[in-house]
Each structure stands twice: as C-alpha cells, then as structure tokens.
C-alpha positions as protocol buffer text, in pm:
chain_id: "A"
residue {
  index: 1
  type: UNK
  ca { x: 1262 y: 1087 z: -258 }
}
residue {
  index: 2
  type: UNK
  ca { x: 1456 y: 739 z: -258 }
}
residue {
  index: 3
  type: UNK
  ca { x: 1384 y: 403 z: -233 }
}
residue {
  index: 4
  type: UNK
  ca { x: 1583 y: 129 z: -72 }
}
residue {
  index: 5
  type: UNK
  ca { x: 1451 y: -215 z: -77 }
}
residue {
  index: 6
  type: UNK
  ca { x: 1114 y: -112 z: -221 }
}
residue {
  index: 7
  type: UNK
  ca { x: 1082 y: 96 z: 104 }
}
residue {
  index: 8
  type: UNK
  ca { x: 1028 y: 495 z: 79 }
}
residue {
  index: 9
  type: UNK
  ca { x: 1301 y: 704 z: 232 }
}
residue {
  index: 10
  type: UNK
  ca { x: 1167 y: 1039 z: 308 }
}
residue {
  index: 11
  type: UNK
  ca { x: 1423 y: 1302 z: 233 }
}
residue {
  index: 12
  type: UNK
  ca { x: 1447 y: 1587 z: 546 }
}
residue {
  index: 13
  type: UNK
  ca { x: 1345 y: 1876 z: 346 }
}
residue {
  index: 14
  type: UNK
  ca { x: 984 y: 1707 z: 307 }
}
residue {
  index: 15
  type: UNK
  ca { x: 928 y: 1586 z: 671 }
}
residue {
  index: 16
  type: UNK
  ca { x: 973 y: 1955 z: 732 }
}
residue {
  index: 17
  type: UNK
  ca { x: 756 y: 2078 z: 485 }
}
residue {
  index: 18
  type: UNK
  ca { x: 492 y: 1866 z: 610 }
}
residue {
  index: 19
  type: UNK
  ca { x: 544 y: 1999 z: 984 }
}
residue {
  index: 20
  type: UNK
  ca { x: 477 y: 2338 z: 860 }
}
residue {
  index: 21
  type: UNK
  ca { x: 194 y: 2208 z: 640 }
}
residue {
  index: 22
  type: UNK
  ca { x: 23 y: 2050 z: 1001 }
}
residue {
  index: 23
  type: UNK
  ca { x: 114 y: 2364 z: 1176 }
}
residue {
  index: 24
  type: UNK
  ca { x: -89 y: 2597 z: 958 }
}
residue {
  index: 25
  type: UNK
  ca { x: -370 y: 2358 z: 872 }
}
residue {
  index: 26
  type: UNK
  ca { x: -537 y: 2057 z: 1047 }
}
residue {
  index: 27
  type: UNK
  ca { x: -623 y: 1793 z: 855 }
}
residue {
  index: 28
  type: UNK
  ca { x: -652 y: 1513 z: 1090 }
}
residue {
  index: 29
  type: UNK
  ca { x: -1042 y: 1499 z: 1083 }
}
residue {
  index: 30
  type: UNK
  ca { x: -985 y: 1384 z: 686 }
}
residue {
  index: 31
  type: UNK
  ca { x: -1012 y: 979 z: 648 }
}
residue {
  index: 32
  type: UNK
  ca { x: -671 y: 853 z: 571 }
}
residue {
  index: 33
  type: UNK
  ca { x: -681 y: 859 z: 206 }
}
residue {
  index: 34
  type: UNK
  ca { x: -812 y: 1187 z: 172 }
}
residue {
  index: 35
  type: UNK
  ca { x: -601 y: 1338 z: 375 }
}
residue {
  index: 36
  type: UNK
  ca { x: -271 y: 1161 z: 210 }
}
residue {
  index: 37
  type: UNK
  ca { x: -435 y: 1318 z: -106 }
}
residue {
  index: 38
  type: UNK
  ca { x: -465 y: 1663 z: 7 }
}
residue {
  index: 39
  type: UNK
  ca { x: -168 y: 1675 z: 237 }
}
residue {
  index: 40
  type: UNK
  ca { x: 12 y: 1575 z: -81 }
}
residue {
  index: 41
  type: UNK
  ca { x: -176 y: 1822 z: -322 }
}
residue {
  index: 42
  type: UNK
  ca { x: -115 y: 2093 z: -59 }
}
residue {
  index: 43
  type: UNK
  ca { x: 325 y: 1961 z: -33 }
}
residue {
  index: 44
  type: UNK
  ca { x: 311 y: 1995 z: -391 }
}
residue {
  index: 45
  type: UNK
  ca { x: 165 y: 2325 z: -426 }
}
residue {
  index: 46
  type: UNK
  ca { x: 225 y: 2519 z: -99 }
}
residue {
  index: 47
  type: UNK
  ca { x: -149 y: 2599 z: -124 }
}
residue {
  index: 48
  type: UNK
  ca { x: -382 y: 2559 z: 172 }
}
residue {
  index: 49
  type: UNK
  ca { x: -669 y: 2647 z: -50 }
}
residue {
  index: 50
  type: UNK
  ca { x: -644 y: 2311 z: -179 }
}
residue {
  index: 51
  type: UNK
  ca { x: -753 y: 2176 z: 176 }
}
residue {
  index: 52
  type: UNK
  ca { x: -1154 y: 2345 z: 65 }
}
residue {
  index: 53
  type: UNK
  ca { x: -1130 y: 2325 z: -327 }
}
residue {
  index: 54
  type: UNK
  ca { x: -1078 y: 1950 z: -348 }
}
residue {
  index: 55
  type: UNK
  ca { x: -1342 y: 1718 z: -376 }
}
residue {
  index: 56
  type: UNK
  ca { x: -1241 y: 1334 z: -285 }
}
residue {
  index: 57
  type: UNK
  ca { x: -1468 y: 1024 z: -176 }
}
residue {
  index: 58
  type: UNK
  ca { x: -1274 y: 808 z: 88 }
}
residue {
  index: 59
  type: UNK
  ca { x: -1487 y: 461 z: -53 }
}
residue {
  index: 60
  type: UNK
  ca { x: -1355 y: 586 z: -406 }
}
residue {
  index: 61
  type: UNK
  ca { x: -1020 y: 602 z: -306 }
}
residue {
  index: 62
  type: UNK
  ca { x: -1001 y: 302 z: -79 }
}
residue {
  index: 63
  type: UNK
  ca { x: -1156 y: 126 z: -434 }
}
residue {
  index: 64
  type: UNK
  ca { x: -822 y: 300 z: -628 }
}
residue {
  index: 65
  type: UNK
  ca { x: -613 y: 215 z: -381 }
}
residue {
  index: 66
  type: UNK
  ca { x: -679 y: -180 z: -427 }
}
residue {
  index: 67
  type: UNK
  ca { x: -693 y: -132 z: -732 }
}
residue {
  index: 68
  type: UNK
  ca { x: -367 y: -11 z: -752 }
}
residue {
  index: 69
  type: UNK
  ca { x: -172 y: -211 z: -502 }
}
residue {
  index: 70
  type: UNK
  ca { x: -323 y: -533 z: -537 }
}
residue {
  index: 71
  type: UNK
  ca { x: -414 y: -580 z: -923 }
}
residue {
  index: 72
  type: UNK
  ca { x: -168 y: -299 z: -1076 }
}
residue {
  index: 73
  type: UNK
  ca { x: -390 y: -139 z: -1238 }
}
residue {
  index: 74
  type: UNK
  ca { x: -263 y: 83 z: -1558 }
}
residue {
  index: 75
  type: UNK
  ca { x: -185 y: 463 z: -1495 }
}
residue {
  index: 76
  type: UNK
  ca { x: -276 y: 654 z: -1770 }
}
residue {
  index: 77
  type: UNK
  ca { x: -206 y: 1058 z: -1767 }
}
residue {
  index: 78
  type: UNK
  ca { x: -312 y: 1303 z: -2024 }
}
residue {
  index: 79
  type: UNK
  ca { x: 59 y: 1445 z: -2051 }
}
residue {
  index: 80
  type: UNK
  ca { x: 389 y: 1366 z: -2028 }
}
residue {
  index: 81
  type: UNK
  ca { x: 462 y: 1573 z: -1729 }
}
residue {
  index: 82
  type: UNK
  ca { x: 219 y: 1442 z: -1551 }
}
residue {
  index: 83
  type: UNK
  ca { x: 358 y: 1108 z: -1659 }
}
residue {
  index: 84
  type: UNK
  ca { x: 672 y: 1246 z: -1512 }
}
residue {
  index: 85
  type: UNK
  ca { x: 584 y: 1316 z: -1159 }
}
residue {
  index: 86
  type: UNK
  ca { x: 463 y: 998 z: -1083 }
}
residue {
  index: 87
  type: UNK
  ca { x: 726 y: 823 z: -930 }
}
residue {
  index: 88
  type: UNK
  ca { x: 619 y: 458 z: -849 }
}
residue {
  index: 89
  type: UNK
  ca { x: 433 y: 332 z: -1139 }
}
residue {
  index: 90
  type: UNK
  ca { x: 523 y: 377 z: -1496 }
}
residue {
  index: 91
  type: UNK
  ca { x: 213 y: 528 z: -1707 }
}
residue {
  index: 92
  type: UNK
  ca { x: 32 y: 549 z: -2060 }
}
residue {
  index: 93
  type: UNK
  ca { x: 72 y: 871 z: -2207 }
}
residue {
  index: 94
  type: UNK
  ca { x: -26 y: 855 z: -2560 }
}
residue {
  index: 95
  type: UNK
  ca { x: -8 y: 1231 z: -2653 }
}
residue {
  index: 96
  type: UNK
  ca { x: 286 y: 1202 z: -2894 }
}
residue {
  index: 97
  type: UNK
  ca { x: 117 y: 965 z: -3059 }
}
residue {
  index: 98
  type: UNK
  ca { x: -204 y: 1139 z: -3117 }
}
residue {
  index: 99
  type: UNK
  ca { x: -347 y: 1372 z: -3390 }
}
residue {
  index: 100
  type: UNK
  ca { x: -588 y: 1696 z: -3378 }
}
residue {
  index: 101
  type: UNK
  ca { x: -859 y: 1706 z: -3635 }
}
residue {
  index: 102
  type: UNK
  ca { x: -1191 y: 1901 z: -3661 }
}
residue {
  index: 103
  type: UNK
  ca { x: -1383 y: 1888 z: -3385 }
}
residue {
  index: 104
  type: UNK
  ca { x: -1091 y: 1674 z: -3167 }
}
residue {
  index: 105
  type: UNK
  ca { x: -804 y: 1775 z: -2990 }
}
residue {
  index: 106
  type: UNK
  ca { x: -460 y: 1620 z: -2979 }
}
residue {
  index: 107
  type: UNK
  ca { x: -555 y: 1549 z: -2614 }
}
residue {
  index: 108
  type: UNK
  ca { x: -895 y: 1384 z: -2655 }
}
residue {
  index: 109
  type: UNK
  ca { x: -744 y: 1170 z: -2951 }
}
residue {
  index: 110
  type: UNK
  ca { x: -452 y: 1031 z: -2706 }
}
residue {
  index: 111
  type: UNK
  ca { x: -746 y: 930 z: -2461 }
}
residue {
  index: 112
  type: UNK
  ca { x: -920 y: 736 z: -2726 }
}
residue {
  index: 113
  type: UNK
  ca { x: -595 y: 569 z: -2823 }
}
residue {
  index: 114
  type: UNK
  ca { x: -474 y: 522 z: -2446 }
}
residue {
  index: 115
  type: UNK
  ca { x: -815 y: 351 z: -2340 }
}
residue {
  index: 116
  type: UNK
  ca { x: -806 y: 124 z: -2675 }
}
residue {
  index: 117
  type: UNK
  ca { x: -474 y: -3 z: -2526 }
}
residue {
  index: 118
  type: UNK
  ca { x: -543 y: -15 z: -2154 }
}
residue {
  index: 119
  type: UNK
  ca { x: -917 y: -113 z: -2140 }
}
residue {
  index: 120
  type: UNK
  ca { x: -1138 y: -45 z: -1871 }
}
residue {
  index: 121
  type: UNK
  ca { x: -1015 y: -15 z: -1472 }
}
residue {
  index: 122
  type: UNK
  ca { x: -745 y: 166 z: -1544 }
}
residue {
  index: 123
  type: UNK
  ca { x: -690 y: 537 z: -1303 }
}
residue {
  index: 124
  type: UNK
  ca { x: -698 y: 806 z: -1532 }
}
residue {
  index: 125
  type: UNK
  ca { x: -484 y: 1138 z: -1435 }
}
residue {
  index: 126
  type: UNK
  ca { x: -533 y: 1445 z: -1602 }
}
residue {
  index: 127
  type: UNK
  ca { x: -362 y: 1746 z: -1518 }
}
residue {
  index: 128
  type: UNK
  ca { x: -338 y: 1998 z: -1810 }
}
residue {
  index: 129
  type: UNK
  ca { x: -639 y: 1931 z: -2075 }
}
residue {
  index: 130
  type: UNK
  ca { x: -1000 y: 2009 z: -1981 }
}
residue {
  index: 131
  type: UNK
  ca { x: -1071 y: 1834 z: -2354 }
}
residue {
  index: 132
  type: UNK
  ca { x: -887 y: 1559 z: -2239 }
}
residue {
  index: 133
  type: UNK
  ca { x: -1138 y: 1514 z: -1944 }
}
residue {
  index: 134
  type: UNK
  ca { x: -1436 y: 1546 z: -2099 }
}
residue {
  index: 135
  type: UNK
  ca { x: -1380 y: 1307 z: -2392 }
}
residue {
  index: 136
  type: UNK
  ca { x: -1271 y: 1047 z: -2131 }
}
residue {
  index: 137
  type: UNK
  ca { x: -1659 y: 1061 z: -1981 }
}
residue {
  index: 138
  type: UNK
  ca { x: -1733 y: 1064 z: -2301 }
}
residue {
  index: 139
  type: UNK
  ca { x: -1586 y: 732 z: -2376 }
}
residue {
  index: 140
  type: UNK
  ca { x: -1761 y: 569 z: -2079 }
}
residue {
  index: 141
  type: UNK
  ca { x: -1408 y: 368 z: -1953 }
}
residue {
  index: 142
  type: UNK
  ca { x: -1525 y: 257 z: -1635 }
}
residue {
  index: 143
  type: UNK
  ca { x: -1236 y: 362 z: -1442 }
}
residue {
  index: 144
  type: UNK
  ca { x: -1105 y: 283 z: -1096 }
}
residue {
  index: 145
  type: UNK
  ca { x: -1059 y: 638 z: -1050 }
}
residue {
  index: 146
  type: UNK
  ca { x: -1025 y: 955 z: -1279 }
}
residue {
  index: 147
  type: UNK
  ca { x: -780 y: 1203 z: -1133 }
}
residue {
  index: 148
  type: UNK
  ca { x: -932 y: 1500 z: -1271 }
}
residue {
  index: 149
  type: UNK
  ca { x: -692 y: 1858 z: -1194 }
}
residue {
  index: 150
  type: UNK
  ca { x: -645 y: 2024 z: -1489 }
}
residue {
  index: 151
  type: UNK
  ca { x: -590 y: 2392 z: -1518 }
}
residue {
  index: 152
  type: UNK
  ca { x: -702 y: 2690 z: -1713 }
}
residue {
  index: 153
  type: UNK
  ca { x: -899 y: 2966 z: -1787 }
}
residue {
  index: 154
  type: UNK
  ca { x: -1120 y: 2784 z: -2083 }
}
residue {
  index: 155
  type: UNK
  ca { x: -1290 y: 2431 z: -1970 }
}
residue {
  index: 156
  type: UNK
  ca { x: -1115 y: 2331 z: -1692 }
}
residue {
  index: 157
  type: UNK
  ca { x: -1354 y: 2407 z: -1352 }
}
residue {
  index: 158
  type: UNK
  ca { x: -1635 y: 2298 z: -1630 }
}
residue {
  index: 159
  type: UNK
  ca { x: -1483 y: 1973 z: -1751 }
}
residue {
  index: 160
  type: UNK
  ca { x: -1402 y: 1877 z: -1324 }
}
residue {
  index: 161
  type: UNK
  ca { x: -1787 y: 2000 z: -1261 }
}
residue {
  index: 162
  type: UNK
  ca { x: -1861 y: 1764 z: -1558 }
}
residue {
  index: 163
  type: UNK
  ca { x: -1691 y: 1475 z: -1388 }
}
residue {
  index: 164
  type: UNK
  ca { x: -1826 y: 1493 z: -1031 }
}
residue {
  index: 165
  type: UNK
  ca { x: -2194 y: 1482 z: -1243 }
}
residue {
  index: 166
  type: UNK
  ca { x: -2084 y: 1210 z: -1448 }
}
residue {
  index: 167
  type: UNK
  ca { x: -2059 y: 962 z: -1164 }
}
residue {
  index: 168
  type: UNK
  ca { x: -1716 y: 825 z: -1209 }
}
residue {
  index: 169
  type: UNK
  ca { x: -1509 y: 745 z: -901 }
}
residue {
  index: 170
  type: UNK
  ca { x: -1317 y: 1083 z: -921 }
}
residue {
  index: 171
  type: UNK
  ca { x: -1075 y: 1324 z: -748 }
}
residue {
  index: 172
  type: UNK
  ca { x: -1135 y: 1679 z: -854 }
}
residue {
  index: 173
  type: UNK
  ca { x: -1121 y: 2037 z: -736 }
}
residue {
  index: 174
  type: UNK
  ca { x: -1398 y: 2334 z: -784 }
}
residue {
  index: 175
  type: UNK
  ca { x: -1146 y: 2581 z: -914 }
}
residue {
  index: 176
  type: UNK
  ca { x: -996 y: 2674 z: -1211 }
}
residue {
  index: 177
  type: UNK
  ca { x: -630 y: 2575 z: -1069 }
}
residue {
  index: 178
  type: UNK
  ca { x: -496 y: 2212 z: -1081 }
}
residue {
  index: 179
  type: UNK
  ca { x: -169 y: 2109 z: -1304 }
}
residue {
  index: 180
  type: UNK
  ca { x: 44 y: 1850 z: -1383 }
}
residue {
  index: 181
  type: UNK
  ca { x: 232 y: 1894 z: -1053 }
}
residue {
  index: 182
  type: UNK
  ca { x: -104 y: 1835 z: -830 }
}
residue {
  index: 183
  type: UNK
  ca { x: -221 y: 1555 z: -1042 }
}
residue {
  index: 184
  type: UNK
  ca { x: 57 y: 1389 z: -978 }
}
residue {
  index: 185
  type: UNK
  ca { x: 43 y: 1408 z: -646 }
}
residue {
  index: 186
  type: UNK
  ca { x: -296 y: 1323 z: -592 }
}
residue {
  index: 187
  type: UNK
  ca { x: -179 y: 981 z: -743 }
}
residue {
  index: 188
  type: UNK
  ca { x: 143 y: 943 z: -585 }
}
residue {
  index: 189
  type: UNK
  ca { x: -65 y: 987 z: -238 }
}
residue {
  index: 190
  type: UNK
  ca { x: -197 y: 697 z: -308 }
}
residue {
  index: 191
  type: UNK
  ca { x: 92 y: 455 z: -430 }
}
residue {
  index: 192
  type: UNK
  ca { x: 277 y: 582 z: -109 }
}
residue {
  index: 193
  type: UNK
  ca { x: 16 y: 472 z: 90 }
}
residue {
  index: 194
  type: UNK
  ca { x: 7 y: 115 z: 222 }
}
residue {
  index: 195
  type: UNK
  ca { x: -227 y: -74 z: 466 }
}
residue {
  index: 196
  type: UNK
  ca { x: -99 y: -223 z: 777 }
}
residue {
  index: 197
  type: UNK
  ca { x: 110 y: -568 z: 710 }
}
residue {
  index: 198
  type: UNK
  ca { x: -141 y: -878 z: 733 }
}
residue {
  index: 199
  type: UNK
  ca { x: -464 y: -655 z: 674 }
}
residue {
  index: 200
  type: UNK
  ca { x: -637 y: -710 z: 379 }
}
residue {
  index: 201
  type: UNK
  ca { x: -668 y: -428 z: 175 }
}
residue {
  index: 202
  type: UNK
  ca { x: -1024 y: -426 z: 152 }
}
residue {
  index: 203
  type: UNK
  ca { x: -1117 y: -404 z: 564 }
}
residue {
  index: 204
  type: UNK
  ca { x: -1165 y: -31 z: 676 }
}
residue {
  index: 205
  type: UNK
  ca { x: -910 y: -61 z: 953 }
}
residue {
  index: 206
  type: UNK
  ca { x: -685 y: 247 z: 990 }
}
residue {
  index: 207
  type: UNK
  ca { x: -393 y: 280 z: 656 }
}
residue {
  index: 208
  type: UNK
  ca { x: -42 y: 229 z: 807 }
}
residue {
  index: 209
  type: UNK
  ca { x: 74 y: 621 z: 827 }
}
residue {
  index: 210
  type: UNK
  ca { x: 278 y: 763 z: 565 }
}
residue {
  index: 211
  type: UNK
  ca { x: 659 y: 795 z: 670 }
}
residue {
  index: 212
  type: UNK
  ca { x: 632 y: 1150 z: 703 }
}
residue {
  index: 213
  type: UNK
  ca { x: 401 y: 1097 z: 1005 }
}
residue {
  index: 214
  type: UNK
  ca { x: 595 y: 850 z: 1164 }
}
residue {
  index: 215
  type: UNK
  ca { x: 815 y: 1005 z: 1475 }
}
C-alpha cells in the first residue's frame, strides 16, 4: 500500500485479493463500516470464518470513525506488532516501559501507563494479550472504541466475552483466534474508509466505498 497526496493507492494484488474474497463470500448485506472491518480482517488473515466470528456494532464503529477522523483520537496498542501494522496513524504502546509484578502482567501495566498518558476517548487495539484487555475493562477507560482481538488458549476468548459484557463500544470475536495482524486490520479499516465529500460524518448517508470497491 502506498499513499499519494493523502489518497490511498491500492496495489493490484490487494484488489485481486478483495475480488477473490467477494467471489467466495457475500458481504453486501453488512452496514458500510462493519463490512469494511470484516473484509479487511478476512483479507489480512485469509480466514473466511471471521465473517461469523467477528462481533461488530455499526453505531459504535461510526462513533469511532468520527473520533479518529474529526478529532484525531489517539490510538493505543497492547504490543508493538499491532502498532507496526497500523499504517495511517502513529500509535501509543507502553509495553517497553512496563514492568511485571505479583498480580500484574507487563501487558496490564502497559495499559495503565498508556491510559495515564492518553486519558479517555482513545481507540484501544488489543491483538495479543488477554491480560491487557482485562485490565482495560477494569480501569474504566471510557474509550471511543476497543478493538479486542487477543489470541491464545489461555484467557483470550474469556477476555473478549468480558469485553462484550462490559458494554464498552467494541469490536471482538467469539473464538480463541485473533492476533496482531487482524487487530491492526480492523483499525485500518476505519482509517481507510472516508465519508463522501461534503457529508458530515455524523449523518447516516452511505460511506464512500474503499478503493477496492471502485471500478
């Protein structure tokens, strides 16, 4: 992916990937931002099961989209691998400064450090550590959105269930799978999707298609 004058230039390989994806899976029934998130997660993983595994809410996604595009809400990640996958926004990651102690993992401490830095209203992207997600929920961080897609056999599905039960605006998935690539992809979907020129972001008019959808 390249950018020219702020416009995203999509590589032919990515265009072909989306063509194949849509030949195998019909996503046209999804609301615009939910479709963007689901398709980009599938594109990043080649895993069509995310179509039924992901849990999204269009109203939450629209509010997060406004936060990202209108007020440049900070983005916080649990690990540097997630931050590296986010291509249009610098992300805060405090894992390198965090220290584990009894009852507190490094990932959980990193969440505390990051929250002290950014405060409420951030977009949090968790793609690795369930303990980071549990800590984020416990802190009551008042986020614009939590993308909670940690991966693993210990605590991952449970942390995502806790996120859904918390009532926080969120993207999550039902299973144990997830990871840095798909978490970054979900955030990138919101960054890459723009509203039509002249349309206030708060209106319910259709979103401008992503470049992959244009002829």
